[in-house]
PDB file of C-alpha atoms in Angstrom:
ATOM      1  CA  MET E   1     133.411  83.174 122.568  1.00 89.00           C
ATOM      2  CA  ILE E   2     130.951  85.063 124.697  1.00 98.00           C
ATOM      3  CA  SER E   3     131.311  85.145 128.478  1.00 98.00           C
ATOM      4  CA  TYR E   4     128.055  85.239 130.417  1.00 98.00           C
ATOM      5  CA  VAL E   5     128.094  86.785 133.882  1.00 98.00           C
ATOM      6  CA  THR E   6     125.617  87.952 136.475  1.00 98.00           C
ATOM      7  CA  GLY E   7     125.975  91.669 137.017  1.00 98.00           C
ATOM      8  CA  ASP E   8     125.406  95.179 135.774  1.00 98.00           C
ATOM      9  CA  ALA E   9     126.528  95.955 132.209  1.00 98.00           C
ATOM     10  CA  THR E  10     127.080  99.605 133.201  1.00 98.00           C
ATOM     11  CA  ARG E  11     129.912  98.362 135.428  1.00 98.00           C
ATOM     12  CA  PRO E  12     131.923  96.262 132.977  1.00 98.00           C
ATOM     13  CA  HIS E  13     134.475  93.755 134.273  1.00 95.00           C
ATOM     14  CA  GLY E  14     138.126  93.525 133.300  1.00 96.00           C
ATOM     15  CA  GLN E  15     141.038  95.734 132.369  1.00 97.00           C
ATOM     16  CA  GLY E  16     141.703  97.964 129.396  1.00 98.00           C
ATOM     17  CA  PRO E  17     139.427  99.838 127.014  1.00 98.00           C
ATOM     18  CA  LYS E  18     135.772  98.799 126.976  1.00 98.00           C
ATOM     19  CA  VAL E  19     132.672  99.500 124.906  1.00 99.00           C
ATOM     20  CA  ILE E  20     129.197  99.037 126.362  1.00 99.00           C
ATOM     21  CA  CYS E  21     126.688  98.558 123.566  1.00 98.00           C
ATOM     22  CA  HIS E  22     122.924  98.692 123.517  1.00 98.00           C
ATOM     23  CA  VAL E  23     120.078  98.917 121.007  1.00 98.00           C
ATOM     24  CA  CYS E  24     118.314 102.226 120.346  1.00 97.00           C
ATOM     25  CA  ASN E  25     115.197 102.937 118.324  1.00 97.00           C
ATOM     26  CA  ASP E  26     114.942 105.024 115.169  1.00 97.00           C
ATOM     27  CA  ALA E  27     112.143 107.204 116.613  1.00 96.00           C
ATOM     28  CA  GLY E  28     114.318 109.284 118.946  1.00 96.00           C
ATOM     29  CA  GLY E  29     112.799 107.769 122.096  1.00 95.00           C
ATOM     30  CA  TRP E  30     115.005 107.274 125.147  1.00 97.00           C
ATOM     31  CA  GLY E  31     113.698 106.510 128.600  1.00 89.00           C
ATOM     32  CA  LYS E  32     112.817 102.853 129.142  1.00 91.00           C
ATOM     33  CA  GLY E  33     114.845  99.715 129.594  1.00 93.00           C
ATOM     34  CA  PHE E  34     118.648  99.596 129.771  1.00 97.00           C
ATOM     35  CA  VAL E  35     118.978 103.268 128.816  1.00 97.00           C
ATOM     36  CA  GLN E  36     117.674 104.215 132.262  1.00 97.00           C
ATOM     37  CA  ALA E  37     120.692 102.519 133.837  1.00 97.00           C
ATOM     38  CA  LEU E  38     123.012 104.240 131.358  1.00 98.00           C
ATOM     39  CA  SER E  39     121.477 107.646 132.068  1.00 97.00           C
ATOM     40  CA  ARG E  40     121.836 107.154 135.830  1.00 97.00           C
ATOM     41  CA  ARG E  41     125.594 106.671 135.348  1.00 98.00           C
ATOM     42  CA  TRP E  42     126.379 109.134 132.542  1.00 98.00           C
ATOM     43  CA  PRO E  43     124.396 111.933 130.865  1.00 98.00           C
ATOM     44  CA  GLN E  44     126.436 111.909 127.638  1.00 98.00           C
ATOM     45  CA  PRO E  45     124.940 108.872 125.812  1.00 98.00           C
ATOM     46  CA  GLU E  46     121.382 110.230 126.047  1.00 98.00           C
ATOM     47  CA  ALA E  47     122.408 113.794 125.197  1.00 98.00           C
ATOM     48  CA  ARG E  48     124.392 112.664 122.157  1.00 98.00           C
ATOM     49  CA  TYR E  49     121.594 110.323 121.006  1.00 98.00           C
ATOM     50  CA  ARG E  50     119.000 113.090 121.227  1.00 98.00           C
ATOM     51  CA  ALA E  51     121.269 115.554 119.400  1.00 98.00           C
ATOM     52  CA  TRP E  52     121.970 112.944 116.717  1.00 98.00           C
ATOM     53  CA  HIS E  53     118.224 112.359 116.271  1.00 98.00           C
ATOM     54  CA  ARG E  54     117.525 116.111 116.010  1.00 97.00           C
ATOM     55  CA  SER E  55     120.290 116.554 113.435  1.00 97.00           C
ATOM     56  CA  GLY E  56     119.031 113.682 111.293  1.00 93.00           C
ATOM     57  CA  GLN E  57     122.587 113.226 110.015  1.00 97.00           C
ATOM     58  CA  GLY E  58     123.093 109.502 109.557  1.00 97.00           C
ATOM     59  CA  PHE E  59     120.362 108.744 112.101  1.00 98.00           C
ATOM     60  CA  GLN E  60     118.956 105.549 110.604  1.00 98.00           C
ATOM     61  CA  LEU E  61     118.623 101.831 111.167  1.00 98.00           C
ATOM     62  CA  GLY E  62     122.038 100.162 111.227  1.00 98.00           C
ATOM     63  CA  ALA E  63     123.918 103.285 112.355  1.00 98.00           C
ATOM     64  CA  VAL E  64     126.203 103.424 115.391  1.00 98.00           C
ATOM     65  CA  ARG E  65     127.674 106.281 117.384  1.00 98.00           C
ATOM     66  CA  LEU E  66     130.213 105.800 120.149  1.00 98.00           C
ATOM     67  CA  VAL E  67     130.149 108.196 123.099  1.00 98.00           C
ATOM     68  CA  GLN E  68     133.145 108.355 125.407  1.00 98.00           C
ATOM     69  CA  VAL E  69     132.002 108.440 129.049  1.00 98.00           C
ATOM     70  CA  GLU E  70     135.277 107.750 130.873  1.00 98.00           C
ATOM     71  CA  PRO E  71     138.941 107.679 129.798  1.00 98.00           C
ATOM     72  CA  GLU E  72     138.817 104.046 128.570  1.00 98.00           C
ATOM     73  CA  LEU E  73     135.064 103.529 128.341  1.00 98.00           C
ATOM     74  CA  TRP E  74     132.608 104.199 125.512  1.00 98.00           C
ATOM     75  CA  VAL E  75     128.878 103.597 125.070  1.00 98.00           C
ATOM     76  CA  ALA E  76     127.776 102.489 121.598  1.00 98.00           C
ATOM     77  CA  ASN E  77     124.317 103.770 120.667  1.00 98.00           C
ATOM     78  CA  MET E  78     123.237 101.269 117.988  1.00 98.00           C
ATOM     79  CA  ILE E  79     120.039 101.896 116.015  1.00 98.00           C
ATOM     80  CA  GLY E  80     118.614  98.426 115.565  1.00 98.00           C
ATOM     81  CA  GLN E  81     114.972  98.941 116.467  1.00 97.00           C
ATOM     82  CA  HIS E  82     112.215 100.445 114.295  1.00 96.00           C
ATOM     83  CA  GLY E  83     109.863 102.451 116.464  1.00 95.00           C
ATOM     84  CA  THR E  84     109.105 101.590 120.053  1.00 93.00           C
ATOM     85  CA  ARG E  85     106.139  99.203 119.915  1.00 93.00           C
ATOM     86  CA  PRO E  86     105.270  95.960 118.165  1.00 93.00           C
ATOM     87  CA  THR E  87     103.221  96.255 114.980  1.00 91.00           C
ATOM     88  CA  GLU E  88     101.464  93.777 112.712  1.00 91.00           C
ATOM     89  CA  GLU E  89     104.916  93.143 111.195  1.00 88.00           C
ATOM     90  CA  GLY E  90     106.227  91.967 114.572  1.00 93.00           C
ATOM     91  CA  PRO E  91     108.483  93.334 117.302  1.00 96.00           C
ATOM     92  CA  PRO E  92     110.498  96.538 116.842  1.00 97.00           C
ATOM     93  CA  ILE E  93     113.857  94.710 116.524  1.00 98.00           C
ATOM     94  CA  ARG E  94     115.348  94.726 113.036  1.00 97.00           C
ATOM     95  CA  TYR E  95     117.886  91.912 112.865  1.00 98.00           C
ATOM     96  CA  ASP E  96     119.393  93.140 109.583  1.00 98.00           C
ATOM     97  CA  ALA E  97     120.003  96.571 111.124  1.00 98.00           C
ATOM     98  CA  LEU E  98     121.423  95.009 114.282  1.00 98.00           C
ATOM     99  CA  ASP E  99     123.760  92.908 112.137  1.00 98.00           C
ATOM    100  CA  ARG E 100     125.060  96.094 110.456  1.00 98.00           C
ATOM    101  CA  CYS E 101     125.429  97.767 113.867  1.00 98.00           C
ATOM    102  CA  LEU E 102     127.427  94.859 115.229  1.00 98.00           C
ATOM    103  CA  SER E 103     129.733  94.896 112.215  1.00 98.00           C
ATOM    104  CA  VAL E 104     130.490  98.589 112.827  1.00 98.00           C
ATOM    105  CA  LEU E 105     130.857  97.890 116.543  1.00 98.00           C
ATOM    106  CA  GLY E 106     133.416  95.190 115.758  1.00 98.00           C
ATOM    107  CA  ASP E 107     135.423  97.644 113.640  1.00 98.00           C
ATOM    108  CA  GLU E 108     135.317 100.279 116.381  1.00 98.00           C
ATOM    109  CA  ALA E 109     136.281  97.812 119.119  1.00 98.00           C
ATOM    110  CA  LEU E 110     139.255  96.601 117.059  1.00 98.00           C
ATOM    111  CA  ASN E 111     140.390 100.206 116.479  1.00 98.00           C
ATOM    112  CA  LEU E 112     140.148 100.934 120.214  1.00 98.00           C
ATOM    113  CA  HIS E 113     141.648  97.546 121.253  1.00 98.00           C
ATOM    114  CA  ALA E 114     138.531  97.292 123.421  1.00 98.00           C
ATOM    115  CA  SER E 115     136.428  94.511 124.838  1.00 98.00           C
ATOM    116  CA  VAL E 116     132.646  94.661 124.325  1.00 98.00           C
ATOM    117  CA  HIS E 117     130.062  94.520 127.107  1.00 98.00           C
ATOM    118  CA  MET E 118     126.283  94.336 126.869  1.00 98.00           C
ATOM    119  CA  PRO E 119     123.029  93.167 128.351  1.00 98.00           C
ATOM    120  CA  ARG E 120     121.163  90.697 126.108  1.00 98.00           C
ATOM    121  CA  ILE E 121     120.737  93.376 123.466  1.00 98.00           C
ATOM    122  CA  GLY E 122     117.611  93.457 121.358  1.00 97.00           C
ATOM    123  CA  THR E 123     115.642  91.152 123.651  1.00 96.00           C
ATOM    124  CA  GLY E 124     113.997  93.588 126.046  1.00 93.00           C
ATOM    125  CA  LEU E 125     111.776  96.358 124.728  1.00 90.00           C
ATOM    126  CA  ALA E 126     112.933  95.593 121.171  1.00 94.00           C
ATOM    127  CA  GLY E 127     111.197  92.216 121.500  1.00 95.00           C
ATOM    128  CA  GLY E 128     113.909  90.129 119.873  1.00 96.00           C
ATOM    129  CA  SER E 129     115.093  86.619 120.547  1.00 97.00           C
ATOM    130  CA  TRP E 130     118.551  85.959 122.013  1.00 98.00           C
ATOM    131  CA  GLU E 131     118.648  82.807 119.871  1.00 98.00           C
ATOM    132  CA  ARG E 132     118.716  85.120 116.830  1.00 98.00           C
ATOM    133  CA  VAL E 133     120.895  87.849 118.337  1.00 98.00           C
ATOM    134  CA  GLU E 134     123.656  85.667 119.788  1.00 98.00           C
ATOM    135  CA  PRO E 135     124.857  84.311 116.398  1.00 98.00           C
ATOM    136  CA  LEU E 136     125.128  87.900 115.122  1.00 98.00           C
ATOM    137  CA  VAL E 137     127.254  88.887 118.129  1.00 98.00           C
ATOM    138  CA  LEU E 138     129.440  85.831 117.605  1.00 98.00           C
ATOM    139  CA  LYS E 139     129.927  86.460 113.879  1.00 98.00           C
ATOM    140  CA  ARG E 140     130.395  90.232 113.890  1.00 98.00           C
ATOM    141  CA  VAL E 141     132.294  90.697 117.149  1.00 98.00           C
ATOM    142  CA  SER E 142     133.479  87.620 119.027  1.00 98.00           C
ATOM    143  CA  GLU E 143     134.818  85.652 116.043  1.00 98.00           C
ATOM    144  CA  ARG E 144     137.001  88.658 115.192  1.00 98.00           C
ATOM    145  CA  GLY E 145     138.931  88.070 118.408  1.00 98.00           C
ATOM    146  CA  ILE E 146     137.123  90.708 120.451  1.00 98.00           C
ATOM    147  CA  PRO E 147     136.262  89.644 124.010  1.00 98.00           C
ATOM    148  CA  VAL E 148     132.503  89.899 124.613  1.00 98.00           C
ATOM    149  CA  THR E 149     130.779  89.803 127.997  1.00 98.00           C
ATOM    150  CA  VAL E 150     126.997  89.556 128.326  1.00 98.00           C
ATOM    151  CA  TYR E 151     125.501  90.622 131.650  1.00 98.00           C
ATOM    152  CA  ASP E 152     122.347  89.214 133.197  1.00 98.00           C
ATOM    153  CA  LEU E 153     120.943  91.054 136.193  1.00 94.00           C
ATOM    154  CA  PRO E 154     120.785  89.029 139.414  1.00 92.00           C
TER     155      PRO E 154
END
């Protein structure tokens, strides 16, 4: 089950460990969309993403890196977007890569005994459809018994 709330995903609701997840691109770009809100709250997710991109180690579609930003709070940088702009092939979102990211996210959340929090990932700058993303979130995270909260801004 996914809970839908009005609010800010950088201020997740509830008790216990939490993971905030979002979709990143495979081009090393950071600066538009939800990442601006993340960067206003914590410098670590952007710094770690940029260092990961520079290193090239495992930086590819479908990869995930968790960054701890508070004692019981992590941000999951998930590479599910190819480039930053639509092409003749369509929007930057890559649903197969996002599916792999969400599977890893589910594993990590289970290991941390954490709930998962997100905006409607993959639907902003990535250009995806929530109708295609939601079933992936349900299958890879929610149906594994992990509480998921999706935040819509007021």
